[in-house]
Short mmCIF file of N, CA and C and ligand atoms in Angstrom, two decimals:
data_model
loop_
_atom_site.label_atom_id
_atom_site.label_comp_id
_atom_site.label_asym_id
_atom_site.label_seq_id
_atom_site.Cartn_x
_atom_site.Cartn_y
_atom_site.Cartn_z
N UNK A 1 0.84 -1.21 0.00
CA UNK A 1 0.00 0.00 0.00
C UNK A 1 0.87 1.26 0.00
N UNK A 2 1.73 1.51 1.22
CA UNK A 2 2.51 2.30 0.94
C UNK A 2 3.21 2.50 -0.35
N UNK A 3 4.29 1.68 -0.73
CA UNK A 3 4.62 1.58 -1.91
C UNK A 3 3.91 2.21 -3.15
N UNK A 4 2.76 1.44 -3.27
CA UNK A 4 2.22 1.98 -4.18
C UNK A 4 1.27 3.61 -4.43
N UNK A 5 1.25 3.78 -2.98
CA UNK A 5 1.03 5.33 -3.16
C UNK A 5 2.20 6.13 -3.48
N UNK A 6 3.33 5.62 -2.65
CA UNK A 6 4.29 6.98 -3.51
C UNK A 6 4.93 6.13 -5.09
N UNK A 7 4.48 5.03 -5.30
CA UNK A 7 4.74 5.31 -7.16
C UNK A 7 3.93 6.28 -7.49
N UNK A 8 2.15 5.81 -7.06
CA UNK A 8 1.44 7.19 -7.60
C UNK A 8 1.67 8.81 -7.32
N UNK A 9 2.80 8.88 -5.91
CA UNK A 9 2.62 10.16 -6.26
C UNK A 9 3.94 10.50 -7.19
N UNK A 10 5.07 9.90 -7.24
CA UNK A 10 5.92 9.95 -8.05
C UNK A 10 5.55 10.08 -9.41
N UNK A 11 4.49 9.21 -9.92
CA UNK A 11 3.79 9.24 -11.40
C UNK A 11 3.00 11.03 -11.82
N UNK A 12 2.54 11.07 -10.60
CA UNK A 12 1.59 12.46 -10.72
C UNK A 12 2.69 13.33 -10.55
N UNK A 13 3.85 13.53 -10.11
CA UNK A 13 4.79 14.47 -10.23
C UNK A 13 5.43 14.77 -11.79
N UNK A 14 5.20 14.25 -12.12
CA UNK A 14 5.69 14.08 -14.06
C UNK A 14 4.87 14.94 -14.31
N UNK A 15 3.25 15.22 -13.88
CA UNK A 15 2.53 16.12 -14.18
C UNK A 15 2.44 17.71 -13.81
N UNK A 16 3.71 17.57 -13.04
CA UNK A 16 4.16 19.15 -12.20
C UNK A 16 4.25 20.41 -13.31
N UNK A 17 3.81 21.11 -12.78
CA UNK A 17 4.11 22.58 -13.99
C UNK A 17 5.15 23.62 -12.56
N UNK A 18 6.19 23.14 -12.70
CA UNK A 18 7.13 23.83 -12.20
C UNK A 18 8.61 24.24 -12.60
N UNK A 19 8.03 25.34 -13.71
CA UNK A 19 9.39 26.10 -14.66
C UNK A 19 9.91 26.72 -14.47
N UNK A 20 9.28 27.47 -12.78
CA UNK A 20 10.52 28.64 -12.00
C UNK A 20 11.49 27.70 -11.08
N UNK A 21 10.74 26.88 -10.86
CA UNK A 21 11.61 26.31 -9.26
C UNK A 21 12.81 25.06 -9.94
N UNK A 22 11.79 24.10 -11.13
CA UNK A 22 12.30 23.03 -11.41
C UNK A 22 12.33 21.80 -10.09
N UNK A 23 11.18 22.11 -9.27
CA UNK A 23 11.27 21.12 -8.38
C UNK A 23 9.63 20.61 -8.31
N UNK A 24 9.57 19.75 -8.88
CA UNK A 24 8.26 18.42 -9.04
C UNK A 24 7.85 17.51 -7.74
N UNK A 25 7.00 18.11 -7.69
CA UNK A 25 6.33 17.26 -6.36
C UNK A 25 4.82 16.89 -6.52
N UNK A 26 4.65 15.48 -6.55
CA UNK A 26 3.37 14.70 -6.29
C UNK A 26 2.81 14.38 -5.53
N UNK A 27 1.42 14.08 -4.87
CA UNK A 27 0.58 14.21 -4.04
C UNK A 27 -0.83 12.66 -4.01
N UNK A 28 -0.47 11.82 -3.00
CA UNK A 28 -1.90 11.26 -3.15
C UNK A 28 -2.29 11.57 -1.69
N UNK A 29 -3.85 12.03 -1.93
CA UNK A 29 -4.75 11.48 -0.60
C UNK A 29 -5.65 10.11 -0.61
N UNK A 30 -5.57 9.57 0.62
CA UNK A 30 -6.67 8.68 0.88
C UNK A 30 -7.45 8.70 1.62
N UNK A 31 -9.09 8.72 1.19
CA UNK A 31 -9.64 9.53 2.07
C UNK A 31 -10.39 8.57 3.37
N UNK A 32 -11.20 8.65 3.89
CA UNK A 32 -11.47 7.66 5.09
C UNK A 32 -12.53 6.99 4.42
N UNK A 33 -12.83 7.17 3.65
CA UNK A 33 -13.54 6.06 2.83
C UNK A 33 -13.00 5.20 1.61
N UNK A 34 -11.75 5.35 1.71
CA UNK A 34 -10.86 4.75 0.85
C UNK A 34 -10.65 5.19 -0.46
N UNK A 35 -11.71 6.63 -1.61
CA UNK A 35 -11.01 6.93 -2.31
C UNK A 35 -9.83 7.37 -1.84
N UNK A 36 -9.16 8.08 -3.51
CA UNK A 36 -8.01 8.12 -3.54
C UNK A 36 -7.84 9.60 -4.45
N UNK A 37 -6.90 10.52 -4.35
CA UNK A 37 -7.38 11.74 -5.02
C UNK A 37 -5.95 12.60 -5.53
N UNK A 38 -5.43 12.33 -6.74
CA UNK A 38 -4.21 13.09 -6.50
C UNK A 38 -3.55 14.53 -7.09
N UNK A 39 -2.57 15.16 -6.63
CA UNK A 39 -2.35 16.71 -7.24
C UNK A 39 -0.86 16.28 -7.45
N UNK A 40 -0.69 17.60 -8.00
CA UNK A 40 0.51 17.79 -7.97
C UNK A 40 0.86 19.93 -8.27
N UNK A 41 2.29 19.56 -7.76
CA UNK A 41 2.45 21.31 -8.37
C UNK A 41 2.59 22.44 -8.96
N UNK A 42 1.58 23.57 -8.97
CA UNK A 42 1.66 24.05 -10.40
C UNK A 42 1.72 25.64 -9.65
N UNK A 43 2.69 26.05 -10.47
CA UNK A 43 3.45 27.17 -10.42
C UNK A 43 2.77 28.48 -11.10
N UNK A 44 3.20 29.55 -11.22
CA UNK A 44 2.88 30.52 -11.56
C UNK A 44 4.01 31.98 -12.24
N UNK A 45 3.84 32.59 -13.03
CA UNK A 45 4.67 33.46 -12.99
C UNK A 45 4.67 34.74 -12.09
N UNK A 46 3.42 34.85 -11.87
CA UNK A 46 3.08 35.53 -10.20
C UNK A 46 3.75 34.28 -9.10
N UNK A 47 4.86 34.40 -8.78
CA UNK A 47 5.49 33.45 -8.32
C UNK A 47 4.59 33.15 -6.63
N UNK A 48 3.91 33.75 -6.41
CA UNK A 48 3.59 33.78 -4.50
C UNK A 48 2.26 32.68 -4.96
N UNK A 49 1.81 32.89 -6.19
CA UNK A 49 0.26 32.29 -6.75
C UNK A 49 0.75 30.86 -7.18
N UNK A 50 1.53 30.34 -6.41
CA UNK A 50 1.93 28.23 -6.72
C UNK A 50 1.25 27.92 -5.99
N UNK A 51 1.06 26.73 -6.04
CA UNK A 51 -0.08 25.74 -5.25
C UNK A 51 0.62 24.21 -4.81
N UNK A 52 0.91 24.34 -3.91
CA UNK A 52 1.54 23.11 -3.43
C UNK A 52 0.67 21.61 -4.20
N UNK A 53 2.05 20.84 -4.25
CA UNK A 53 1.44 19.25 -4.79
C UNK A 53 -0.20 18.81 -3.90
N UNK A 54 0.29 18.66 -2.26
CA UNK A 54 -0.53 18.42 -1.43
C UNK A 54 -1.63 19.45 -1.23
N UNK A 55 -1.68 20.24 -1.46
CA UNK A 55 -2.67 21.41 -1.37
C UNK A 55 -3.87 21.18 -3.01
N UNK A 56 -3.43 20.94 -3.88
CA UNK A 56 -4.13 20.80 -5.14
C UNK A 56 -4.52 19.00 -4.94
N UNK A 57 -3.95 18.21 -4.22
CA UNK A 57 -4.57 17.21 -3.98
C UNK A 57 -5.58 16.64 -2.75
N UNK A 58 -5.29 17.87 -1.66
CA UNK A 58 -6.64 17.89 -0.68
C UNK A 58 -7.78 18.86 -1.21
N UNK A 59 -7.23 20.12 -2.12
CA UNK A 59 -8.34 20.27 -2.51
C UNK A 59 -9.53 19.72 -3.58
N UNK A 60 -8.72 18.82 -4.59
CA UNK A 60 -9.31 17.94 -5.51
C UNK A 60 -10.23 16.67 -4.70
N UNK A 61 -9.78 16.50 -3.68
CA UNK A 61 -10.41 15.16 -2.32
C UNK A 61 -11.84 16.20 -2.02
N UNK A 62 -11.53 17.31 -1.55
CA UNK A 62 -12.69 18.28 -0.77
C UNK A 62 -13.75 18.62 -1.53
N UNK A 63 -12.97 19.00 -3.50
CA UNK A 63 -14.28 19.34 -4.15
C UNK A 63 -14.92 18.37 -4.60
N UNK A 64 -14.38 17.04 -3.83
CA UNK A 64 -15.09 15.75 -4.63
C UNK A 64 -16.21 15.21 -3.41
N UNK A 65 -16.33 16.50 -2.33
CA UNK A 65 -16.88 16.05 -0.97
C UNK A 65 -15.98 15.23 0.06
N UNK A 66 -15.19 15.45 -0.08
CA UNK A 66 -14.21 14.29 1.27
C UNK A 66 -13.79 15.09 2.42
N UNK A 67 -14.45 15.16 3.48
CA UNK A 67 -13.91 16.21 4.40
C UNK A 67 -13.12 15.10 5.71
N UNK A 68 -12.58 14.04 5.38
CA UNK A 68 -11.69 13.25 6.39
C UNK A 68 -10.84 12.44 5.54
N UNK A 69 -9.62 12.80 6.19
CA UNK A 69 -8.28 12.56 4.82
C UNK A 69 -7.64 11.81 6.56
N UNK A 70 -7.30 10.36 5.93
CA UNK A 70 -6.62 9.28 6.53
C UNK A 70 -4.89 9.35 6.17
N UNK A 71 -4.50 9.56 4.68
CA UNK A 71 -3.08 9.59 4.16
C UNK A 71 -2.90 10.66 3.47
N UNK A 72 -1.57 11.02 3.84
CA UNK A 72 -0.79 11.98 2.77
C UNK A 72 -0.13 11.20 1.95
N UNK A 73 0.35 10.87 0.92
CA UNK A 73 1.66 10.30 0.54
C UNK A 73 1.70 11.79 -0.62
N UNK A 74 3.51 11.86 -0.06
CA UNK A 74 3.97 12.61 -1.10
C UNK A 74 5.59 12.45 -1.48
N UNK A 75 5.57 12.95 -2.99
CA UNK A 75 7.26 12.44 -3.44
C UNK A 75 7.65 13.30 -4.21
N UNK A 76 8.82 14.26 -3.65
CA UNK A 76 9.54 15.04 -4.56
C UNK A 76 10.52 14.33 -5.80
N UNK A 77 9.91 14.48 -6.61
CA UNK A 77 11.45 13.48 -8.09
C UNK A 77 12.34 14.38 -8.14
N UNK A 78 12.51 15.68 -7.72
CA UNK A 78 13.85 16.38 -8.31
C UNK A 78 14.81 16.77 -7.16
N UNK A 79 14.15 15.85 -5.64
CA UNK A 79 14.97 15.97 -4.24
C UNK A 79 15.96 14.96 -4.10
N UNK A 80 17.07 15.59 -3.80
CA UNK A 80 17.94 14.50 -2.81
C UNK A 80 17.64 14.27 -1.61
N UNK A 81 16.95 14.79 -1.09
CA UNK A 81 16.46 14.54 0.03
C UNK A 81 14.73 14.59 0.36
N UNK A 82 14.23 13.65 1.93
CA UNK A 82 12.83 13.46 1.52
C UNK A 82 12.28 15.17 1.42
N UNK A 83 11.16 15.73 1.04
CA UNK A 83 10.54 16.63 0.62
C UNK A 83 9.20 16.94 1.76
N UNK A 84 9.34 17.44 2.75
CA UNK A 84 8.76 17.65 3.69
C UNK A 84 7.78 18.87 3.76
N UNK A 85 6.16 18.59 3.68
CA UNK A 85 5.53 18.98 3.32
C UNK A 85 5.34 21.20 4.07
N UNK A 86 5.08 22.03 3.35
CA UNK A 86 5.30 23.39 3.82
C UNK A 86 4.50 24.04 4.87
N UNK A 87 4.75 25.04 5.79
CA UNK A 87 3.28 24.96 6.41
C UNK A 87 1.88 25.10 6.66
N UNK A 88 2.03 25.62 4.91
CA UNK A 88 0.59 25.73 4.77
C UNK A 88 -0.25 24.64 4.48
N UNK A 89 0.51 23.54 3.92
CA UNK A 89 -0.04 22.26 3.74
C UNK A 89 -0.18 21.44 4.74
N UNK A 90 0.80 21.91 6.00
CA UNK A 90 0.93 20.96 7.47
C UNK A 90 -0.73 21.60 7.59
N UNK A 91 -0.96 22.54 7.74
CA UNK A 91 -2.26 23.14 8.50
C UNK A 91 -3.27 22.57 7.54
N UNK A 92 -3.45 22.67 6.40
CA UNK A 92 -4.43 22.13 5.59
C UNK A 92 -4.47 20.75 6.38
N UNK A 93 -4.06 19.75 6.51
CA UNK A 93 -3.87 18.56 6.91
C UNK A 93 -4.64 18.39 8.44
N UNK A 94 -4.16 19.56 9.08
CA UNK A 94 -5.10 19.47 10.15
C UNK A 94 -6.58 19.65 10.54
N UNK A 95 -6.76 20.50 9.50
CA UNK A 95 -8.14 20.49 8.86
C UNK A 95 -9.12 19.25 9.00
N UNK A 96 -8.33 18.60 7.73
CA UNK A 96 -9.29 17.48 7.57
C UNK A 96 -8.88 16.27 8.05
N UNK A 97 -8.17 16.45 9.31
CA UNK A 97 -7.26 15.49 10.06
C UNK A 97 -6.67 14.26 9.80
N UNK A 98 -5.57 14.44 8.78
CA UNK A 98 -5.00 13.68 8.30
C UNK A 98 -4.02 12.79 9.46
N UNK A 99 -4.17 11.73 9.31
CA UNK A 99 -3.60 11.00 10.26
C UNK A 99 -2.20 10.11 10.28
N UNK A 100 -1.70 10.17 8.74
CA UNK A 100 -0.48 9.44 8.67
C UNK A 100 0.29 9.98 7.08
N UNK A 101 1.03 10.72 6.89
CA UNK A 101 1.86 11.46 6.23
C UNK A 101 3.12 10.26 5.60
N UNK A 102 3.10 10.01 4.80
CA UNK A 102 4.07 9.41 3.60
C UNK A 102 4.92 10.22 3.17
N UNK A 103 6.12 10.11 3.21
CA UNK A 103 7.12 11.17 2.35
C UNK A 103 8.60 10.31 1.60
N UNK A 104 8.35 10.32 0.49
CA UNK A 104 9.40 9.90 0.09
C UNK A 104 11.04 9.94 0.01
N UNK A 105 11.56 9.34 -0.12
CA UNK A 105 13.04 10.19 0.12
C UNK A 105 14.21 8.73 -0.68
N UNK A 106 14.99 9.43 -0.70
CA UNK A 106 16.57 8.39 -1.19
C UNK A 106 16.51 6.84 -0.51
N UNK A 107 16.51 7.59 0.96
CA UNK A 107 16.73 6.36 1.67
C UNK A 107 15.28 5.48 2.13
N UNK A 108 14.18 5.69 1.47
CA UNK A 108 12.80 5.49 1.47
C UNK A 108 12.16 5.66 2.10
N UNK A 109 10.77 5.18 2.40
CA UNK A 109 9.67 6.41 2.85
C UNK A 109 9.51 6.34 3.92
N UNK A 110 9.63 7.65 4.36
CA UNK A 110 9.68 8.06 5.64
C UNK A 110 8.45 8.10 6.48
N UNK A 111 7.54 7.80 7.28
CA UNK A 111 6.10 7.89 8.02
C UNK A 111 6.65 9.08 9.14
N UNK A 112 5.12 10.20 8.96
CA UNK A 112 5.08 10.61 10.15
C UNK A 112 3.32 11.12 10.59
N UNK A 113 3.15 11.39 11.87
CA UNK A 113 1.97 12.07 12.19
C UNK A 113 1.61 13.16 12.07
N UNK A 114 0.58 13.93 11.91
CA UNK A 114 0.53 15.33 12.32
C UNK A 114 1.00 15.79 13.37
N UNK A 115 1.11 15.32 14.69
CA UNK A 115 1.69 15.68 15.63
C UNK A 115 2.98 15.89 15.76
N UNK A 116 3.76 14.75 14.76
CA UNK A 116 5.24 15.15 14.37
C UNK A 116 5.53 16.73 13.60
N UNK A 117 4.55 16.45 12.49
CA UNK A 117 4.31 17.37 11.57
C UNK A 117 4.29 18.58 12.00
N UNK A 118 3.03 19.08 13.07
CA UNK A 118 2.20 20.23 13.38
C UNK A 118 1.93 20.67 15.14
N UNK A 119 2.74 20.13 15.82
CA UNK A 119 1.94 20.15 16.86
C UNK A 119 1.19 21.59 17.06
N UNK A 120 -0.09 21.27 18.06
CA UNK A 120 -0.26 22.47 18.62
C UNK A 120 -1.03 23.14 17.29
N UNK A 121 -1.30 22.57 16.16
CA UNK A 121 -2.02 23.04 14.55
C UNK A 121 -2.96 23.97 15.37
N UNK A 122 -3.24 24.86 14.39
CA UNK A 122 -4.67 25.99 14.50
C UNK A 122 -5.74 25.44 14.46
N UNK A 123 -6.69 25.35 15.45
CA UNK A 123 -8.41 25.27 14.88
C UNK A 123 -9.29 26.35 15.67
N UNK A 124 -10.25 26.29 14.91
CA UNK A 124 -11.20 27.79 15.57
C UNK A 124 -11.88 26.69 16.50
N UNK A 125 -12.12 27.73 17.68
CA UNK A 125 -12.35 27.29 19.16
C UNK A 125 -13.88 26.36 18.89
N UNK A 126 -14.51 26.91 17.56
CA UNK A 126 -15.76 26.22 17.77
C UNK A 126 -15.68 24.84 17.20
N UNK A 127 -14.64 24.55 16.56
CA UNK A 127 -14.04 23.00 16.34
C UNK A 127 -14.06 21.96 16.97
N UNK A 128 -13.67 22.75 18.18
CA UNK A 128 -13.28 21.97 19.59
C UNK A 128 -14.41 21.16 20.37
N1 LIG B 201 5.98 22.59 -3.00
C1 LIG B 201 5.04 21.61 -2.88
O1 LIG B 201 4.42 21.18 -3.87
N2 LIG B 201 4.79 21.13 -1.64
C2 LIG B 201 5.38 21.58 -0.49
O2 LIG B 201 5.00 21.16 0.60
C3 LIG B 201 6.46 22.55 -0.57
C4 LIG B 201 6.72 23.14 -1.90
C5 LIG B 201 6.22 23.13 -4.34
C6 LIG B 201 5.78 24.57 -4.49
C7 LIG B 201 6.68 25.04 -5.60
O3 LIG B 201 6.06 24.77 -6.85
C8 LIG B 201 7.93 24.20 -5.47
O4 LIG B 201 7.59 23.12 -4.62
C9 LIG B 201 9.12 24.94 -4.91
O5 LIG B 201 8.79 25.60 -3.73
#
């Protein structure tokens, strides 16, 4: 299972539109009902207007109705090292309380929690 999510997100990174940075990063979610939903990253020449791999693939999960995301898996192809998700994507994640984070890397895939990830993440008090 693992495995085969970061081939898929490795596969969906081929689909990256990233011509300022040159750094390709792919994205699967799995959602708690077991689809599966993936992004990747697409850049901008308004450079601040990019959209993270994981960010275009929780939002592709959300507009498909999925508001509980079980996995991240994600895989940078143009890193030597694993590719550790930014913090706007850590917080997205807390959102829809993602519970186990995939990250690919050289020396292979790395697992972590949100709590590794985010501790202490933002939610509005009426969440709670
Ligand atoms: N990027 C991601 O796709 N995910 C992250 O968590 C961090 C950064 C992308 C955004 C941009 O297209 C490129 O990597 C370089 O920052």
């Amino acid at each position: 299972m693992t495995d085969e999510l970061i081939d898929r997100a490795r596969n969906r990174a081929e689909n990256a539109y990233a011509p300022f940075s040159k750094f390709r990063v792919g994205a699967v979610v799995v959602a708690a009902d077991g689809t599966t939903y993936e992004g990747a990253n697409v850049e901008n020449s308004a450079f601040g207007s990019a959209m993270c791999a994981e960010a275009t693939a929780i939002g592709n999960a959300v507009s498909n109705g999925i508001r509980k995301i079980d996995t991240v898996a994600v895989a940078c192809i143009d890193a030597d090292e694993p590719g550790y998700p930014c913090g706007n994507c850590r917080q997205l994640m807390v959102e829809f309380g993602v519970e186990r984070i995939l990250i690919d890397g050289p020396e292979g895939v790395v697992e972590y929690n949100l709590d590794d990830l985010i501790p202490h993440g933002f939610r509005l008090q009426s969440d709670r």
